[in-house]
Amino acid sequence: MENTQRESFGTMLSPIRAGGHMLRNRVIMGSMHTRLETEPDSLAKQIAFYAERARGEAAILVTGGFSPNAEGIFDPEGPRIDDPDQARHLRPICEAVQAEGSLICAQLLHAGRYAKIEGCVAPTPIRAPINRFVPREMTDADIRRTIEDFAKAAANAQAAGFDGVEIMGSEGYLINEFTVTHTNKREDDWGGSAENRHRFPVEIVRAVRERCGPDFLIIYRISAADLIEGGAPADEIAALARKIEAAGADILNTGIGWHEARVPTIAYPVPRGAWRKAAANIKAAVSIPVVASNRINTPAMAEDILSSGDADMISMARPFLADPHFVKKAREGRADEINTCIACNQACLDFIFSDRPVSCLVNPRAGHETEFRDTPAAQPRKLAVVGGGAAGMATATEAARLGHDVTLFEAQDKLGGQLNLARAAPGKDEFDETLRYYTGQMIKHGVKLRLGQRADAGDLTGFDHVVIATGVTPRIPDLPGIDHPKVATYAEILSGESMAGDTVVVMGAGGIGHDVAEFLVTGSAEVRSADTFCETWGVDPEFAASGALVGDPLASTPSRRKVVMLQRKTSKPGAGLGVSTGWILRNALRKHGVEAIGGVVYDRIDDAGLHILVDGKPEVIAADTIVLCTGQEPERALAEALAARGVPVTMIGGAKEAAELDALRAIDEGVRLAQGL
Ligand code: NAP
Ligand code: SF4
């Protein structure tokens, strides 16, 4: 159970010694790829990004990964720290962080067989399933040179002003590839026995300690659960932890799952705190501080893990995108003002994978710190916002924060709009935190809330400006029989207004179609328990087995309800889902026996079910319920009435453009509009 004493967080906020440093609290901002280094004005952007998070009082900030040499870069643009002159350019980042009272460590990451480059290397030349490049087998000389490269890279970081380094030994990158038999088939001193497979990381830690002296902080990120077949069992992981401690590491951070693992590790389907026992196993083996990580996103969860003794420190990465001031707010008794990471991955990992700089769905300032202002509006205006969904709440919050006089009208008697539907999908009840945050901020900044009031043009006279954020309504396709009693919209199903029968056809295989299908075959409560999560994905709840797996992550767990999902496009259903979450959703549906069919033509609906054409041939799919997930239409009636009266109006979110509307675009548009008023 999470600690319910939300306002204390005594353990999390207490100092802790690590090596020669007394840390101001037990929170680390974990390493994240930001891609800010590839942006114009990259240094200014990185300084602003890291300094803002140091002001938020994390004890240590860990940078994104720097390769210690040319072969270890993540992709052709991946950052390196093998050149002392280049490293020195990073000094202003270190100084900005240290001026705010945090320590900063550079992460040293050799991508090994995950490097998306010609000439990548690995202990054994086995291609990674997620990389098209086949690695070259490292020679003994390569291995010894790479150990030296790590030591030089650490020395470069030290000379640039970093307080320490984090040596990346998890997630399936080079070091991790040496430690497990799955990727290390060597028969020399670097393979075979656990002693030999552990030699590479141990020698790296020893070399870095020797080169950088006793006061330089060394964090080693150990793989606490590989989540792949042929991964390490708990006793080997504990043995490696003890050797890493003896070689001179000050802190053991934990990593969960290789990038090629078929078990979700950080996205919203993973329950909060699901991996804490994996950290606890390591803590039992060593006396240096051990850090728990992955799916820890509230101070209450952090405190619970720390006070129960499962770990000594907490690492959070994405929560510092969602709210750079996470720790400061907790210390000041303002935990309810924390903007919580909802583990959607939409603007962080998915942006990185599409070569965009990192940002955050719930906090569009993340990664764009230099573009936003905090100075109050020179000319405060009287603003009406119509619609209390994500777009309206974000606009009202930001405008009121900047000093505008804001009134928000919402036709329903509660805030949230589409978020109230989205939250019903399994794992997406994290949206409750977004609702809590924006509601609290609107009250704090004096937004006048008019709930249960469907504003008409008459209510909106006397405002300097009206923002229309009235959102969307479900699209009803023009099809014979569409008004049959067995037809329901996704909104009716997710809100509980309509109940689905035992056989269901979902029309539309977009994001909402997938969410509805999962809702129908699992129900939201099922995936929220850590034990059920482990059972569903074949994970050993004690994290003792090899790779922490006791079953096939993709084994089927059929549902009582039969669900068929359809789309007209001939492309693969679900192809447009998020890069880092779509595979989870597609696999979850497959495991539960959901059938997805593309390339259909809808014909009609009657008592027999849904009549379709597949390859020109008529078929009927029997169904108790047919759920429409066929997109949305903008809700613009009010905007048109106001425009006719000459009232200055701006439309945002779904009211402006319903296609591909999601909370990411809604919040981004709202905050940016308010900034520009
Ligand atoms: P969407 O992803 O655009 O999907 C709409 C679906 O409706 C498509 O499958 C489309 O496929 C079908 N469709 C469109 N017009 C139709 C018509 N007239 N008759 C029958 N079928 C029709 O939109 P959404 O599912 O409504 O989601 C809205 C937004 O939220 C999207 O941006 C989505 O990415 C996002 N979202 C994402 C997730 C997620 O990633 N898990 C979850 C929820 C929402 P065909 O035209 O091929 O039939
Ligand atoms: Fe968290 Fe989503 Fe923001 Fe990423 S985009 S930091 S997952 S809320």
PDB file of N, CA and C and ligand atoms in Angstrom, residues 317-322 340-349 359-363 664, ligand 2:
ATOM      1  N   ALA A 317      12.723   9.609 -13.670  1.00  0.00           N
ATOM      2  CA  ALA A 317      13.146  10.382 -14.845  1.00  0.00           C
ATOM      3  C   ALA A 317      11.950  11.168 -15.374  1.00  0.00           C
ATOM      4  N   ARG A 318      10.981  10.477 -15.971  1.00  0.00           N
ATOM      5  CA  ARG A 318       9.841  11.177 -16.569  1.00  0.00           C
ATOM      6  C   ARG A 318       9.085  12.064 -15.572  1.00  0.00           C
ATOM      7  N   PRO A 319       8.964  11.669 -14.286  1.00  0.00           N
ATOM      8  CA  PRO A 319       8.282  12.579 -13.348  1.00  0.00           C
ATOM      9  C   PRO A 319       8.923  13.958 -13.263  1.00  0.00           C
ATOM     10  N   PHE A 320      10.226  14.056 -13.626  1.00  0.00           N
ATOM     11  CA  PHE A 320      10.861  15.374 -13.634  1.00  0.00           C
ATOM     12  C   PHE A 320      10.620  16.136 -14.936  1.00  0.00           C
ATOM     13  N   LEU A 321      10.097  15.460 -15.946  1.00  0.00           N
ATOM     14  CA  LEU A 321       9.598  16.188 -17.118  1.00  0.00           C
ATOM     15  C   LEU A 321       8.231  16.754 -16.773  1.00  0.00           C
ATOM     16  N   ALA A 322       7.404  15.909 -16.168  1.00  0.00           N
ATOM     17  CA  ALA A 322       6.048  16.340 -15.823  1.00  0.00           C
ATOM     18  C   ALA A 322       6.080  17.469 -14.806  1.00  0.00           C
ATOM     19  N   THR A 340       1.692  15.172 -12.192  1.00  0.00           N
ATOM     20  CA  THR A 340       2.178  13.790 -12.130  1.00  0.00           C
ATOM     21  C   THR A 340       2.380  13.192 -13.524  1.00  0.00           C
ATOM     22  N   CYS A 341       3.495  12.494 -13.700  1.00  0.00           N
ATOM     23  CA  CYS A 341       3.735  11.751 -14.943  1.00  0.00           C
ATOM     24  C   CYS A 341       2.728  10.612 -15.037  1.00  0.00           C
ATOM     25  N   ILE A 342       2.040  10.540 -16.167  1.00  0.00           N
ATOM     26  CA  ILE A 342       0.991   9.517 -16.314  1.00  0.00           C
ATOM     27  C   ILE A 342       1.487   8.300 -17.110  1.00  0.00           C
ATOM     28  N   ALA A 343       2.809   8.249 -17.363  1.00  0.00           N
ATOM     29  CA  ALA A 343       3.435   7.077 -17.997  1.00  0.00           C
ATOM     30  C   ALA A 343       2.905   6.791 -19.398  1.00  0.00           C
ATOM     31  N   CYS A 344       2.498   7.846 -20.102  1.00  0.00           N
ATOM     32  CA  CYS A 344       1.935   7.664 -21.445  1.00  0.00           C
ATOM     33  C   CYS A 344       3.022   7.531 -22.513  1.00  0.00           C
ATOM     34  N   ASN A 345       4.208   8.067 -22.241  1.00  0.00           N
ATOM     35  CA  ASN A 345       5.362   8.053 -23.161  1.00  0.00           C
ATOM     36  C   ASN A 345       5.165   8.888 -24.425  1.00  0.00           C
ATOM     37  N   GLN A 346       4.046   9.599 -24.520  1.00  0.00           N
ATOM     38  CA  GLN A 346       3.698  10.221 -25.801  1.00  0.00           C
ATOM     39  C   GLN A 346       4.629  11.348 -26.231  1.00  0.00           C
ATOM     40  N   ALA A 347       5.055  12.177 -25.265  1.00  0.00           N
ATOM     41  CA  ALA A 347       5.887  13.316 -25.661  1.00  0.00           C
ATOM     42  C   ALA A 347       7.338  13.161 -25.203  1.00  0.00           C
ATOM     43  N   CYS A 348       7.635  12.078 -24.501  1.00  0.00           N
ATOM     44  CA  CYS A 348       9.032  11.850 -24.097  1.00  0.00           C
ATOM     45  C   CYS A 348       9.633  10.790 -25.014  1.00  0.00           C
ATOM     46  N   LEU A 349       9.419   9.522 -24.694  1.00  0.00           N
ATOM     47  CA  LEU A 349      10.040   8.479 -25.515  1.00  0.00           C
ATOM     48  C   LEU A 349       9.587   8.524 -26.971  1.00  0.00           C
ATOM     49  N   SER A 359       9.725  16.221 -24.638  1.00  0.00           N
ATOM     50  CA  SER A 359       8.819  17.125 -23.943  1.00  0.00           C
ATOM     51  C   SER A 359       7.909  16.267 -23.065  1.00  0.00           C
ATOM     52  N   CYS A 360       6.742  16.793 -22.718  1.00  0.00           N
ATOM     53  CA  CYS A 360       5.866  16.061 -21.815  1.00  0.00           C
ATOM     54  C   CYS A 360       4.415  16.397 -22.107  1.00  0.00           C
ATOM     55  N   LEU A 361       3.578  15.387 -22.164  1.00  0.00           N
ATOM     56  CA  LEU A 361       2.155  15.607 -22.452  1.00  0.00           C
ATOM     57  C   LEU A 361       1.502  16.526 -21.424  1.00  0.00           C
ATOM     58  N   VAL A 362       1.795  16.314 -20.143  1.00  0.00           N
ATOM     59  CA  VAL A 362       1.104  17.121 -19.127  1.00  0.00           C
ATOM     60  C   VAL A 362       1.828  18.440 -18.855  1.00  0.00           C
ATOM     61  N   ASN A 363       3.044  18.583 -19.380  1.00  0.00           N
ATOM     62  CA  ASN A 363       3.821  19.806 -19.141  1.00  0.00           C
ATOM     63  C   ASN A 363       4.582  20.192 -20.409  1.00  0.00           C
ATOM     64  N   LEU A 664      -2.306  15.411 -25.557  1.00  0.00           N
ATOM     65  CA  LEU A 664      -1.023  16.067 -25.843  1.00  0.00           C
ATOM     66  C   LEU A 664      -1.242  17.371 -26.601  1.00  0.00           C
TER      67      LEU A 664
HETATM   68 FE1  SF4 B   2       5.240  11.146 -18.310  1.00  0.00          FE
HETATM   69 FE2  SF4 B   2       3.709  11.160 -20.515  1.00  0.00          FE
HETATM   70 FE3  SF4 B   2       5.047  13.326 -19.736  1.00  0.00          FE
HETATM   71 FE4  SF4 B   2       6.350  11.253 -20.740  1.00  0.00          FE
HETATM   72  S1  SF4 B   2       4.894  12.527 -21.815  1.00  0.00           S
HETATM   73  S2  SF4 B   2       6.918  12.444 -18.958  1.00  0.00           S
HETATM   74  S3  SF4 B   2       5.191   9.596 -19.879  1.00  0.00           S
HETATM   75  S4  SF4 B   2       3.378  12.338 -18.655  1.00  0.00           S
END
